[in-house]
Coordinates of C-alpha atoms in Angstrom, one line a residue:
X897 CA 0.0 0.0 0.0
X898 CA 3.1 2.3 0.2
X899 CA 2.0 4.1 -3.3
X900 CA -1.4 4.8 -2.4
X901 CA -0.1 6.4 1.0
X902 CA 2.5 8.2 -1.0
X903 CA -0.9 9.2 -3.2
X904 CA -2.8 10.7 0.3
X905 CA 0.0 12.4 1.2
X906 CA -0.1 14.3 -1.8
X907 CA -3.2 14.7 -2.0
X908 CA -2.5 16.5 1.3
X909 CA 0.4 18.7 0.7
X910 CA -0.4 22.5 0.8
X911 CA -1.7 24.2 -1.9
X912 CA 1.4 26.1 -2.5
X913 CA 3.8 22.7 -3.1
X914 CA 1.3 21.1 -5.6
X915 CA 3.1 20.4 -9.3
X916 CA -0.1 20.8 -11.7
X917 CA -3.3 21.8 -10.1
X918 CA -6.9 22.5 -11.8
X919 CA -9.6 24.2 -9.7
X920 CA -13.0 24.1 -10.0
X921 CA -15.5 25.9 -8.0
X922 CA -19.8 26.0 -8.3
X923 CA -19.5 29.6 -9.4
X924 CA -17.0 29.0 -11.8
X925 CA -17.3 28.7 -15.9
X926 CA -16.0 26.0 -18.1
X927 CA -14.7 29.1 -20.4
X928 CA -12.5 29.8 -17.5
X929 CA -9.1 29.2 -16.8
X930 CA -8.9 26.4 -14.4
X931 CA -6.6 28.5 -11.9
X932 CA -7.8 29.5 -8.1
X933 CA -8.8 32.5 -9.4
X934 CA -10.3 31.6 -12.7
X935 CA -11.9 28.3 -11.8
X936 CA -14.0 25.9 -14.0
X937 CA -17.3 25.2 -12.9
X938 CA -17.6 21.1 -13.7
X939 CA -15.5 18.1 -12.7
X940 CA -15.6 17.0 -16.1
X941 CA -14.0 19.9 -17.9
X942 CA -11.2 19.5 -14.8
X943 CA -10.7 15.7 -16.1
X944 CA -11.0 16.5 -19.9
X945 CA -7.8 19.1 -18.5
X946 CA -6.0 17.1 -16.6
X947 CA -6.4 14.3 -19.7
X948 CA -4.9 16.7 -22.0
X949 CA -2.1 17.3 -20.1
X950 CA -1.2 13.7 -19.6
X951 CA -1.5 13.2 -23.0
X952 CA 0.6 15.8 -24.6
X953 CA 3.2 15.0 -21.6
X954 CA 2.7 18.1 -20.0
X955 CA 5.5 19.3 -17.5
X956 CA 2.6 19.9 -14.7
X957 CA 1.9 16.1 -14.4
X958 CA 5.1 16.1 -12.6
X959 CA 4.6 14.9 -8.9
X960 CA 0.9 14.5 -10.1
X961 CA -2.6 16.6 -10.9
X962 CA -4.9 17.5 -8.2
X963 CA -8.0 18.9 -9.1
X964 CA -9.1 20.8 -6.1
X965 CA -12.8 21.1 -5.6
X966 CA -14.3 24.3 -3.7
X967 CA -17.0 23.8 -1.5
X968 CA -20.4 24.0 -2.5
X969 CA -22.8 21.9 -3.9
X970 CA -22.3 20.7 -7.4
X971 CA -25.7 19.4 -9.1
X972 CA -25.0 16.5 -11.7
X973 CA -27.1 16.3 -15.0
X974 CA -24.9 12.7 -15.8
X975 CA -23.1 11.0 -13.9
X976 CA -19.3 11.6 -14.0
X977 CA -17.1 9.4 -15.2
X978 CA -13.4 8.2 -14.8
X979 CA -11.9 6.0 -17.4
X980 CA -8.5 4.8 -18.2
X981 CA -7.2 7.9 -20.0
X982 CA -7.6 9.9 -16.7
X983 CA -5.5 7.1 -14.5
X984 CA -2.0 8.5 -13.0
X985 CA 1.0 6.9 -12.7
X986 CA 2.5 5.5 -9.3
X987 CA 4.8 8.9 -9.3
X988 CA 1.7 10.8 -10.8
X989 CA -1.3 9.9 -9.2
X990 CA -4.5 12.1 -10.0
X991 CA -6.2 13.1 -7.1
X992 CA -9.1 15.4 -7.2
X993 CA -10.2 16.6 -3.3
X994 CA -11.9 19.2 -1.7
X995 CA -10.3 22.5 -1.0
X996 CA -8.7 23.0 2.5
X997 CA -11.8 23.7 5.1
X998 CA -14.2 22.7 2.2
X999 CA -16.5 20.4 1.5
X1000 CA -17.4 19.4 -2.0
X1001 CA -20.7 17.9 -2.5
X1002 CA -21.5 15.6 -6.1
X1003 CA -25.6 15.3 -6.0
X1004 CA -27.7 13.4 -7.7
X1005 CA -30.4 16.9 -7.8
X1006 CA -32.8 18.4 -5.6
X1007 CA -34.5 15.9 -3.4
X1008 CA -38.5 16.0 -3.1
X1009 CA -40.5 15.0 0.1
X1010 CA -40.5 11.5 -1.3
X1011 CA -36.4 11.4 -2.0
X1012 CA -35.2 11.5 1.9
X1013 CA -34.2 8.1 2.6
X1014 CA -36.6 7.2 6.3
X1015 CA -37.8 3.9 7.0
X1016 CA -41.1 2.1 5.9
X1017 CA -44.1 2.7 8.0
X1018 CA -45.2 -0.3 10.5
X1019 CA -46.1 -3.6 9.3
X1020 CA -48.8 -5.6 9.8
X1021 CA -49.5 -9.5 9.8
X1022 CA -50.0 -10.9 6.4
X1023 CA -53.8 -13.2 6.5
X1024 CA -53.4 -15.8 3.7
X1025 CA -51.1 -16.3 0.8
X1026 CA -52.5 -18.4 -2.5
X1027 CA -48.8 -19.2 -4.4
X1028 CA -51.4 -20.6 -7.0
X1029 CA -53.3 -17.9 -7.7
X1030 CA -50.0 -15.3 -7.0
X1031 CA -52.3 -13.2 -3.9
X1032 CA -51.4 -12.2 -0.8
X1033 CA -54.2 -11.7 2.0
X1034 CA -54.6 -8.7 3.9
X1035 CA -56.8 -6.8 6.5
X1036 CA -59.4 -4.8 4.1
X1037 CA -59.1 -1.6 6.1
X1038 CA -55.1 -1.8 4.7
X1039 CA -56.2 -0.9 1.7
X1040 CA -59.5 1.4 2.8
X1041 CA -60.1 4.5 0.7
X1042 CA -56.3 4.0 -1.7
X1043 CA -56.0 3.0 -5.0
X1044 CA -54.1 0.7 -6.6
X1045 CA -52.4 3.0 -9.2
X1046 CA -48.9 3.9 -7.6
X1047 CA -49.0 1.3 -5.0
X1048 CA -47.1 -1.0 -3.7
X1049 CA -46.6 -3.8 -1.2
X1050 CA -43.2 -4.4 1.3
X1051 CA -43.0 -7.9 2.4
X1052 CA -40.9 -9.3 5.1
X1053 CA -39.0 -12.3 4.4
X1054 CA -37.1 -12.9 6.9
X1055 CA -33.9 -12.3 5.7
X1056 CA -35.0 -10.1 2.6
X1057 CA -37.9 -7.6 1.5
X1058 CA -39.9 -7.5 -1.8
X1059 CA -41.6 -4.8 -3.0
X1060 CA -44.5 -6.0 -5.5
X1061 CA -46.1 -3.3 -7.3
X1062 CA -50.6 -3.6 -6.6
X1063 CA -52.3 -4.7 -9.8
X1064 CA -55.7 -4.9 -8.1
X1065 CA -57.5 -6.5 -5.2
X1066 CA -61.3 -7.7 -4.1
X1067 CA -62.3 -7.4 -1.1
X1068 CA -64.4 -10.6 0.8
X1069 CA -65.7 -10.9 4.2
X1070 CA -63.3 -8.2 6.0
X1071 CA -60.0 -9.4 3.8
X1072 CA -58.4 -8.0 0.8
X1073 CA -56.8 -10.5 -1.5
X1074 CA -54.4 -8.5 -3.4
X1075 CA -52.2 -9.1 -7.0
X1076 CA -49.7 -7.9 -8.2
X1077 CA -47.7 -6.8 -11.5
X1078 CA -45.3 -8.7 -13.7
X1079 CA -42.3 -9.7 -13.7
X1080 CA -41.9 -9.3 -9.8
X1081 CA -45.4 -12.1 -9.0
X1082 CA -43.6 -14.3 -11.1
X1083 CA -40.6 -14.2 -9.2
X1084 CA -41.9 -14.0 -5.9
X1085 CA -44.7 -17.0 -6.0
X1086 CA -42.2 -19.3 -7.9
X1087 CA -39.1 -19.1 -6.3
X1088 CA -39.0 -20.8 -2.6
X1089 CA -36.2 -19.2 -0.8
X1090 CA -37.4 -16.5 0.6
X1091 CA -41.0 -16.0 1.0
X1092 CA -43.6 -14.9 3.4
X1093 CA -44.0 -17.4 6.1
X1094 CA -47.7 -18.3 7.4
X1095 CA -48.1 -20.2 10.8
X1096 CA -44.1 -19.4 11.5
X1097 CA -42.1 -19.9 15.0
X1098 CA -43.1 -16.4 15.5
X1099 CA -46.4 -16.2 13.7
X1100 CA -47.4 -14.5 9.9
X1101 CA -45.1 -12.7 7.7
X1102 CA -45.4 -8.9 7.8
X1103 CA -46.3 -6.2 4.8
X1104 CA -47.0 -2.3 4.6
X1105 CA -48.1 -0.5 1.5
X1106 CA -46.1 2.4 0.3
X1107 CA -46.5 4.8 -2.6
X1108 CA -44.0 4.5 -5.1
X1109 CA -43.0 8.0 -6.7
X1110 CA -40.7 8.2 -10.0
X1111 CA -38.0 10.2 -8.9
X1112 CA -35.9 12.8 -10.8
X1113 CA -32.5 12.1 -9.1
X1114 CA -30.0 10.4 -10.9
X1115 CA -29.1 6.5 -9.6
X1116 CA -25.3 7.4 -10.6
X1117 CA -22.7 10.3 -9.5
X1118 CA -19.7 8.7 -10.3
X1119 CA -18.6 6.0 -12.4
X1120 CA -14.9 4.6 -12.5
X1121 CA -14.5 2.1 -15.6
X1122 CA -11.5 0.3 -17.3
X1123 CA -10.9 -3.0 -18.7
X1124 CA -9.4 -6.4 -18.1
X1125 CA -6.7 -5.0 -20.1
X1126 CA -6.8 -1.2 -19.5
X1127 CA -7.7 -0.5 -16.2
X1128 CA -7.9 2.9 -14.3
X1129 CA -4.7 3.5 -11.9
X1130 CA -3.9 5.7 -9.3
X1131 CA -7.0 7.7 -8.7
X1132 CA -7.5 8.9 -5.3
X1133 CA -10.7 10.9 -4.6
X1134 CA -10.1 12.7 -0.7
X1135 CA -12.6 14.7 1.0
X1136 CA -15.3 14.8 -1.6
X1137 CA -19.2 14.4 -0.7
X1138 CA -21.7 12.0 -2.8
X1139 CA -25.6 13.0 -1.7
X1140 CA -28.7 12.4 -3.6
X1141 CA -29.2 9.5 -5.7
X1142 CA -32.7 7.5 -7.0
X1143 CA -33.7 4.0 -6.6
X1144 CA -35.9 3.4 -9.8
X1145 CA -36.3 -0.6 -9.8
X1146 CA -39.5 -1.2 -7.4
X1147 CA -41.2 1.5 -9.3
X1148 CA -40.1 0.4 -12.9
X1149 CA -40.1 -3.7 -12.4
X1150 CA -40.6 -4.5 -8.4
X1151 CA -38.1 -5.5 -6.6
X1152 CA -37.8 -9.7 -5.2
X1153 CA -34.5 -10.7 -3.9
X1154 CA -32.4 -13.4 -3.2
X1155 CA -30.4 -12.2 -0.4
X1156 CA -27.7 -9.0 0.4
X1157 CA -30.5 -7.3 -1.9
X1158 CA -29.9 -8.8 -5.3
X1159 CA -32.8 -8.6 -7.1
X1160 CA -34.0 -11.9 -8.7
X1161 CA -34.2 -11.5 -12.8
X1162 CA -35.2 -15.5 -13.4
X1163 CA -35.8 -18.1 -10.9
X1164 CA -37.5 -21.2 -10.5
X1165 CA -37.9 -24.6 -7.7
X1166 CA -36.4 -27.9 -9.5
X1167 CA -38.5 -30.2 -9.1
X1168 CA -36.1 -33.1 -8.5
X1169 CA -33.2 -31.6 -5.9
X1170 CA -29.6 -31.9 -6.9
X1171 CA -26.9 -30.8 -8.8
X1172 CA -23.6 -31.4 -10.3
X1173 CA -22.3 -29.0 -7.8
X1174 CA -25.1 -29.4 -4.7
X1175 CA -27.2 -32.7 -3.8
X1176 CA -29.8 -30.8 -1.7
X1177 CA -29.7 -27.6 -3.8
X1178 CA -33.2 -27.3 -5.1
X1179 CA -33.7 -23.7 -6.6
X1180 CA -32.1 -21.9 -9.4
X1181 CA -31.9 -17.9 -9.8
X1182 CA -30.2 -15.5 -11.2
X1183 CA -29.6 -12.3 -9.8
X1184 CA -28.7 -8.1 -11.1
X1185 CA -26.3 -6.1 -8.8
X1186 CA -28.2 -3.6 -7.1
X1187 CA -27.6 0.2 -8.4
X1188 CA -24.8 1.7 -7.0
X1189 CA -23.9 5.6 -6.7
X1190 CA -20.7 5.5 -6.6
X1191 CA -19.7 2.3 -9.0
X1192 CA -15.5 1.0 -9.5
X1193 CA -14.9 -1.7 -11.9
X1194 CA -11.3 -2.6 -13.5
X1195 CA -9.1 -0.3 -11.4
X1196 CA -6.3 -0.6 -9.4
X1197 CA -5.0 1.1 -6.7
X1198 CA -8.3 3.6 -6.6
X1199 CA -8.7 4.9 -3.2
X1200 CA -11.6 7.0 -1.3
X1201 CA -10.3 8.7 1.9
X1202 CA -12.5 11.4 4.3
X1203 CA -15.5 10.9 2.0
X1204 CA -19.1 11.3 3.0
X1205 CA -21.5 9.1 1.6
X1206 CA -25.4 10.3 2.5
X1207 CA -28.8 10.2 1.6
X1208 CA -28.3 7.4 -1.6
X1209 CA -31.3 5.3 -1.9
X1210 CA -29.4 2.1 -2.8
X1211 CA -25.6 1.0 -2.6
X1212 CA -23.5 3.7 -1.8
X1213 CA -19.9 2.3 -2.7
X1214 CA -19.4 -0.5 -5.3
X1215 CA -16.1 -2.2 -5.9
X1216 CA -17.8 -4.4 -8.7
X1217 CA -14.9 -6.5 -10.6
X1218 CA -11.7 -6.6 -11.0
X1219 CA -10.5 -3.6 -8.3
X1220 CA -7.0 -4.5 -7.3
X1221 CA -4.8 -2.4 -4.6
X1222 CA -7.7 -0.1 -3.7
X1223 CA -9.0 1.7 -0.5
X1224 CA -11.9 3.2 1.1
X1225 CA -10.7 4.6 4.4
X1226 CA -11.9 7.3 7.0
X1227 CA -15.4 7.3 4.8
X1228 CA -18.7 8.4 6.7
X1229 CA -21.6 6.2 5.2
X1230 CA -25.1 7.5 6.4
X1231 CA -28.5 6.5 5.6
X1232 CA -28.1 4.6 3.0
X1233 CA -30.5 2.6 1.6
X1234 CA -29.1 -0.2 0.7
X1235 CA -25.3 -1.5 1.4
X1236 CA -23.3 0.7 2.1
X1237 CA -19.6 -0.7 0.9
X1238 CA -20.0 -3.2 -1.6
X1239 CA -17.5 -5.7 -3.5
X1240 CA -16.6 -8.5 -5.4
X1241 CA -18.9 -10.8 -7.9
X1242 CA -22.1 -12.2 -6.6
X1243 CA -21.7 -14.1 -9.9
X1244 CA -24.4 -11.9 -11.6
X1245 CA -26.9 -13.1 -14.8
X1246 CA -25.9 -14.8 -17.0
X1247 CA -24.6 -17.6 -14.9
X1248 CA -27.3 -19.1 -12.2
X1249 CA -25.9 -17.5 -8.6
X1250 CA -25.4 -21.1 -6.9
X1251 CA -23.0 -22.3 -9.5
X1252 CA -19.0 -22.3 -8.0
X1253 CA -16.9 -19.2 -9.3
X1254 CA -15.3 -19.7 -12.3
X1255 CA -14.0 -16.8 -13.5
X1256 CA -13.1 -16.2 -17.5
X1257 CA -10.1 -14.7 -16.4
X1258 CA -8.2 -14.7 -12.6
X1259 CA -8.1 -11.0 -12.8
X1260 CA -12.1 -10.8 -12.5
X1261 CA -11.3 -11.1 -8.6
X1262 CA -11.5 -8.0 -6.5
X1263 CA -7.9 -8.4 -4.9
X1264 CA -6.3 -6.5 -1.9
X1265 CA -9.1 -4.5 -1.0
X1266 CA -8.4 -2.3 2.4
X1267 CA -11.8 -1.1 4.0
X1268 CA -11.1 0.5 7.2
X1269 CA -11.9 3.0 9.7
X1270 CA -15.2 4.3 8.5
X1271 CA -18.6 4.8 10.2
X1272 CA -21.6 3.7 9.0
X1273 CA -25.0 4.3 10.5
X1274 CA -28.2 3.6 9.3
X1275 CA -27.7 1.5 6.3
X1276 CA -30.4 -0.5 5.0
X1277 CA -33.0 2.2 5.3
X1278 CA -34.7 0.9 2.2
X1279 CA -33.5 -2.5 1.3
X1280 CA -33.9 -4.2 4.6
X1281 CA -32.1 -7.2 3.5
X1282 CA -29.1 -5.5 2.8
X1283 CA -25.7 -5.0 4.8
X1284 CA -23.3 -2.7 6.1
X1285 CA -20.7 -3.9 4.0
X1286 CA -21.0 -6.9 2.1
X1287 CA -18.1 -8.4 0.0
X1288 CA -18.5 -11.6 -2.4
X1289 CA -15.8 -13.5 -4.3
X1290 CA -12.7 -11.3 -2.9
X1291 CA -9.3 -12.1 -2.0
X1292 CA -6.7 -10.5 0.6
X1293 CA -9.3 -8.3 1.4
X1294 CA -9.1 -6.7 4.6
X1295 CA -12.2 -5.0 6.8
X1296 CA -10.9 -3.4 9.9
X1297 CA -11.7 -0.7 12.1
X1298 CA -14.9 0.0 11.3
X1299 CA -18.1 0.8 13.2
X1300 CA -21.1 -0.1 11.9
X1301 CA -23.9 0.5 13.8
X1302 CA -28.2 0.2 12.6
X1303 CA -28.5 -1.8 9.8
X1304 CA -31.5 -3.9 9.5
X1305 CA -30.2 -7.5 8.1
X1306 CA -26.6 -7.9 9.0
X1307 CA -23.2 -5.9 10.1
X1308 CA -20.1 -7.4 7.6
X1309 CA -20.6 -10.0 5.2
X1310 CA -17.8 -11.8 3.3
X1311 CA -18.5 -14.6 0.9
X1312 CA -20.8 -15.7 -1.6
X1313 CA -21.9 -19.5 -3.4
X1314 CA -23.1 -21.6 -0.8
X1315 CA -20.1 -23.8 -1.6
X1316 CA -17.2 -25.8 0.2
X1317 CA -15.9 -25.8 -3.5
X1318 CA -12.5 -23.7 -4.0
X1319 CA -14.0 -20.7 -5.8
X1320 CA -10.7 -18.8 -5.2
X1321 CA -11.8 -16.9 -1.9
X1322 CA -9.0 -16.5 0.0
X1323 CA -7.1 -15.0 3.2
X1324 CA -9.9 -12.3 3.9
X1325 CA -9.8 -10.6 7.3
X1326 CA -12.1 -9.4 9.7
X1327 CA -10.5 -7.5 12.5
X1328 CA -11.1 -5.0 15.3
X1329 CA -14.4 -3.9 13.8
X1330 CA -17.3 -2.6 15.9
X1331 CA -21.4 -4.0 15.0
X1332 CA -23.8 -2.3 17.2
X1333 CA -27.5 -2.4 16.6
X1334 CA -28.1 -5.2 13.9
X1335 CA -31.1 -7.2 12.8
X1336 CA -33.3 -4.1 13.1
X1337 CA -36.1 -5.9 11.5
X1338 CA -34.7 -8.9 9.6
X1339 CA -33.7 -12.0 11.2
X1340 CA -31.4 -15.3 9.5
X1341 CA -28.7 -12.7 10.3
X1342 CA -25.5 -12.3 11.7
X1343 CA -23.5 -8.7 12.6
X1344 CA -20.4 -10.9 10.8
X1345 CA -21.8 -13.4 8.2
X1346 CA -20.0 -15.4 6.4
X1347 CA -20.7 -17.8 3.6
X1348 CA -18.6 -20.7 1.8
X1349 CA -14.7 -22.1 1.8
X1350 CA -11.9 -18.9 2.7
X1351 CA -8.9 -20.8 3.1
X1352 CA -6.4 -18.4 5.3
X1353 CA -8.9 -15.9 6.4
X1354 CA -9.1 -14.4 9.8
X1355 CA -11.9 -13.2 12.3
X1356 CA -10.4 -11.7 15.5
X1357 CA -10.7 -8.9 17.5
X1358 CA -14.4 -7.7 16.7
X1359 CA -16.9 -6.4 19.3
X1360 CA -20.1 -7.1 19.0
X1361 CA -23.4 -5.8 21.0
X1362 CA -26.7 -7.1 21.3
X1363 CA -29.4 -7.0 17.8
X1364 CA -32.4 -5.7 17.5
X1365 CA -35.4 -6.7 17.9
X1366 CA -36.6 -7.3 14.8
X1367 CA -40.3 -7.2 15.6
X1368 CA -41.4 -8.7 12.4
X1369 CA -39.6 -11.9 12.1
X1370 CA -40.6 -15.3 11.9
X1371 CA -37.8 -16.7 14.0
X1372 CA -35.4 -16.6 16.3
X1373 CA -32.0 -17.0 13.8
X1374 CA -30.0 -14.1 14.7
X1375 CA -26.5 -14.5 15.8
X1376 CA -22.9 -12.7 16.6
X1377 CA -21.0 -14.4 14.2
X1378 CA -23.0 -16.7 11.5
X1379 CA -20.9 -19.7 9.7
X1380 CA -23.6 -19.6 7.1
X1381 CA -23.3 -22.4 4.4
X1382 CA -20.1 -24.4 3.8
X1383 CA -18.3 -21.7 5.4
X1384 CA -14.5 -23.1 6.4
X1385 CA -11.1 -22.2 6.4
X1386 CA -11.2 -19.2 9.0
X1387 CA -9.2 -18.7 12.1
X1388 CA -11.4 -17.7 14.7
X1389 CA -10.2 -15.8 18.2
X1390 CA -10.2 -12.9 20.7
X1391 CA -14.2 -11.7 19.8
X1392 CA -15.8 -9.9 22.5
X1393 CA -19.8 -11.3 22.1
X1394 CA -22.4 -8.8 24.1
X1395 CA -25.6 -9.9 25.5
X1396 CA -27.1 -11.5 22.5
X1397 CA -31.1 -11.2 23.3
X1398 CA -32.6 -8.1 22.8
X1399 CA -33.8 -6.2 25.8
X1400 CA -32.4 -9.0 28.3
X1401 CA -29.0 -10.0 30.2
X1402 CA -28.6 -12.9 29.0
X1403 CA -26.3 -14.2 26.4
X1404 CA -27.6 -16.3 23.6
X1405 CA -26.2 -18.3 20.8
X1406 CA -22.0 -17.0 20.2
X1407 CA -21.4 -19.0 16.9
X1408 CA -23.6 -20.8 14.7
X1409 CA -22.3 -22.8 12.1
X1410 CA -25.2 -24.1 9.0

């Protein structure tokens, strides 16, 4: 990592000492210089600049370019974007930061009433459920003087949400029996794992109806693209703020997931169990990645540090594929309605999520990924069955010193594939982290969770408090650390477990392996 701390200290060198600098300030003009005096007014004229100068070689790329960013808030009509012809050199990184004092804030526009990121309103039982007929059963006077144009229904799974767009209901004897729209009744009726439970350990599944409102924000601030064989290097964004961002699937297609929030695009229930890979595995899906604001794919060493993350409706901060060398460090992530740090495959379409890594080409992996010392509160706002951070096919990746505290699913999950199967996870660690207030609402969680073989890897040193109460599940399943499926190959020691049942003294489960 000695680069990329050679690339923060730069990044924080006074103003005077910096080689080739390009301001930019929310009063400025594009027409403009690019000096402190004569700044430009967008982020992307300050890349197009800085590309230029790499290009023709010019002497101001010596020691590097920072753009420096006043504050103020900067309203996006696109998202921005980072590709490989902006990436520095290990000697020349590009770094584009706030000014000193400043905060510069990216936005995704001006949210409406309907924008802020706040929880759903409380749930109620579910009566009935016809997987036949694709209805759910509800208490009439749910849906007493509404329509069903705009409307739509959040169920609890247990471990995940849908949200299923209203088609129409009747109304018999006291009891609304309501459908839904396509593709998401498909998807929910059809596929086994999860769906509302009726006569559970803890009684009926749970639903509220919410309006869904098509929102003007943008789903994307910042995108940071290469390829397999041109990747973006030795970017290092410091101090900036990302605000304001949409999440447009429930309203556009409805919203049924699988687990960590990845929405299901195909799924069905085999009606003989078994595969190749699994003899009890009896359903097939295939799953989208969740919309991201802030989206990394083929980079290396890219590295957030002092960032503020805020107010985006789904994931916040996506190392997608083939990241290697990065960092996101000394970040603030708050709500957030989905996961807030994300990384790694989740083997997306067009290969069926159960099926063992395989991928085309080794340097797919998300590699030597640091994410440490950053706060994250209220995550999950939207996407209950999301997490705080949640990695999936990663290697040497390293989650330390972070506090993560009221998320509504679970704290830190590493692993993906259900799998004792050498997928090429490998020598992760999770150290000296802090989970605080987990399981909110969902339950078959865990503040660390864990899932398939990690030869090498490491959990030590965490503290974890009590969960939630989770009012609306099903079951009990909630635990400190959770061995989920065919998880092996961890060293496990010096954990510090709190009081474990919600609202008592007295310690439950520590470790649960499945």
């Amino acid at each position: 990592m000695k680069k990329y701390i050679a690339a923060l200290l730069f990044s924080l060198l006074p103003a005077a000492l910096a080689a080739g600098e390009i301001w930019v300030a929310p009063t400025g003009s594009d027409g403009a210089e690019g000096t402190e005096e004569q700044p430009l007014l967008s982020l992307r004229k300050a890349l197009q600049t800085a590309r230029d100068w790499r290009r023709t070689r010019d002497p101001r790329i010596q020691g590097g370019i920072a753009i420096i960013m006043r504050g103020g808030t900067y309203c996006l009509q696109e998202p921005v974007f980072i590709r490989p012809d902006d990436s520095g050199t290990e000697d020349s990184p590009t770094v584009i930061r706030s000014a000193r004092g400043e905060r510069a804030v990216l936005s995704g526009g001006r949210p409406a009433a309907a924008d802020v990121i706040a929880p759903y309103p409380g749930m109620q039982r579910i009566l009935a459920i016809d997987r036949d007929a694709e209805t759910i059963t509800i208490p009439a006077a749910a849906v007493e003087g509404r329509s069903p144009g705009g409307l739509a229904m959040v169920v609890h799974q247990r471990w995940a949400i849908a949200i299923l767009r209203v088609e129409r209901w009747r109304v018999e004897s006291g009891r609304a029996i309501v459908s839904f729209k396509q593709p998401e009744s498909a998807l929910e009726f059809r596929h086994p794992y999860p769906q509302p439970v009726i006569g559970g350990e803890k009684g009926n599944s749970s639903f509220c109806l919410i309006r869904l409102e098509r929102s003007e924000l943008l789903n994307r601030l910042l995108t940071i693209e290469g390829t397999a064989g041109h990747p973006v290097a030795n970017v290092v964004i410091d101090g900036i703020a990302f605000e304001n961002t949409a999440w447009k699937r429930p309203a556009e297609q409805g919203h049924v997931t699988l687990q960590g929030g990845f929405p299901i695009v195909d799924a069905y229930q085999m009606e003989q169990a078994g595969t190749r890979w699994s003899a009890t595995l009896e359903n097939q899906a295939w799953i989208e990645r969740p919309e991201a604001a802030v989206s990394v794919k083929w980079a290396t060493g890219v590295c957030f540090y002092n960032c503020e993350f805020r107010q985006l409706a789904a994931t916040a901060l996506d190392f997608n594929i083939g990241v290697k060398r990065s960092a996101v460090s000394g970040c603030s992530f708050r709500d957030i309605g989905g996961t807030a740090i994300m990384a790694g495959s989740f083997q997306d379409s067009p290969v069926e999520t159960h099926v063992p890594y395989a991928p085309a080409c080794p340097q797919e992996y998300v590699d030597s990924l640091d994410i440490s010392n950053n706060v994250i509160q209220r995550a999950t706002v939207k996407d209950y069955g999301a997490a705080g951070i949640q990695c999936g096919y990663v290697r040497n990746t390293v989650i330390s010193k972070n506090r993560i505290d009221s998320v509504n699913w679970s704290g830190i999950c590493v692993g993906w594939g259900w799998t004792p199967l050498d997928t090429g996870m490998e020598r992760n660690a999770i150290i000296n982290n802090q989970v605080s207030r987990y399981a909110l609402n969902m339950h078959d969680s865990g503040a660390i969770y864990t899932l398939s073989c990690q030869p090498g890897s490491v959990i030590s040193g965490n503290e974890v408090s009590a969960p939630g109460e989770a009012p609306y599940a099903t079951n009990d399943r909630v635990f400190p650390l959770y061995l989920d499926d065919s998880s092996d190959g961890f060293t496990i020691s010096g954990n510090s477990f709190g009081p474990q049942e919600a609202g008592t003294n007295r310690p439950g489960p520590r470790i649960v392996f499945k």
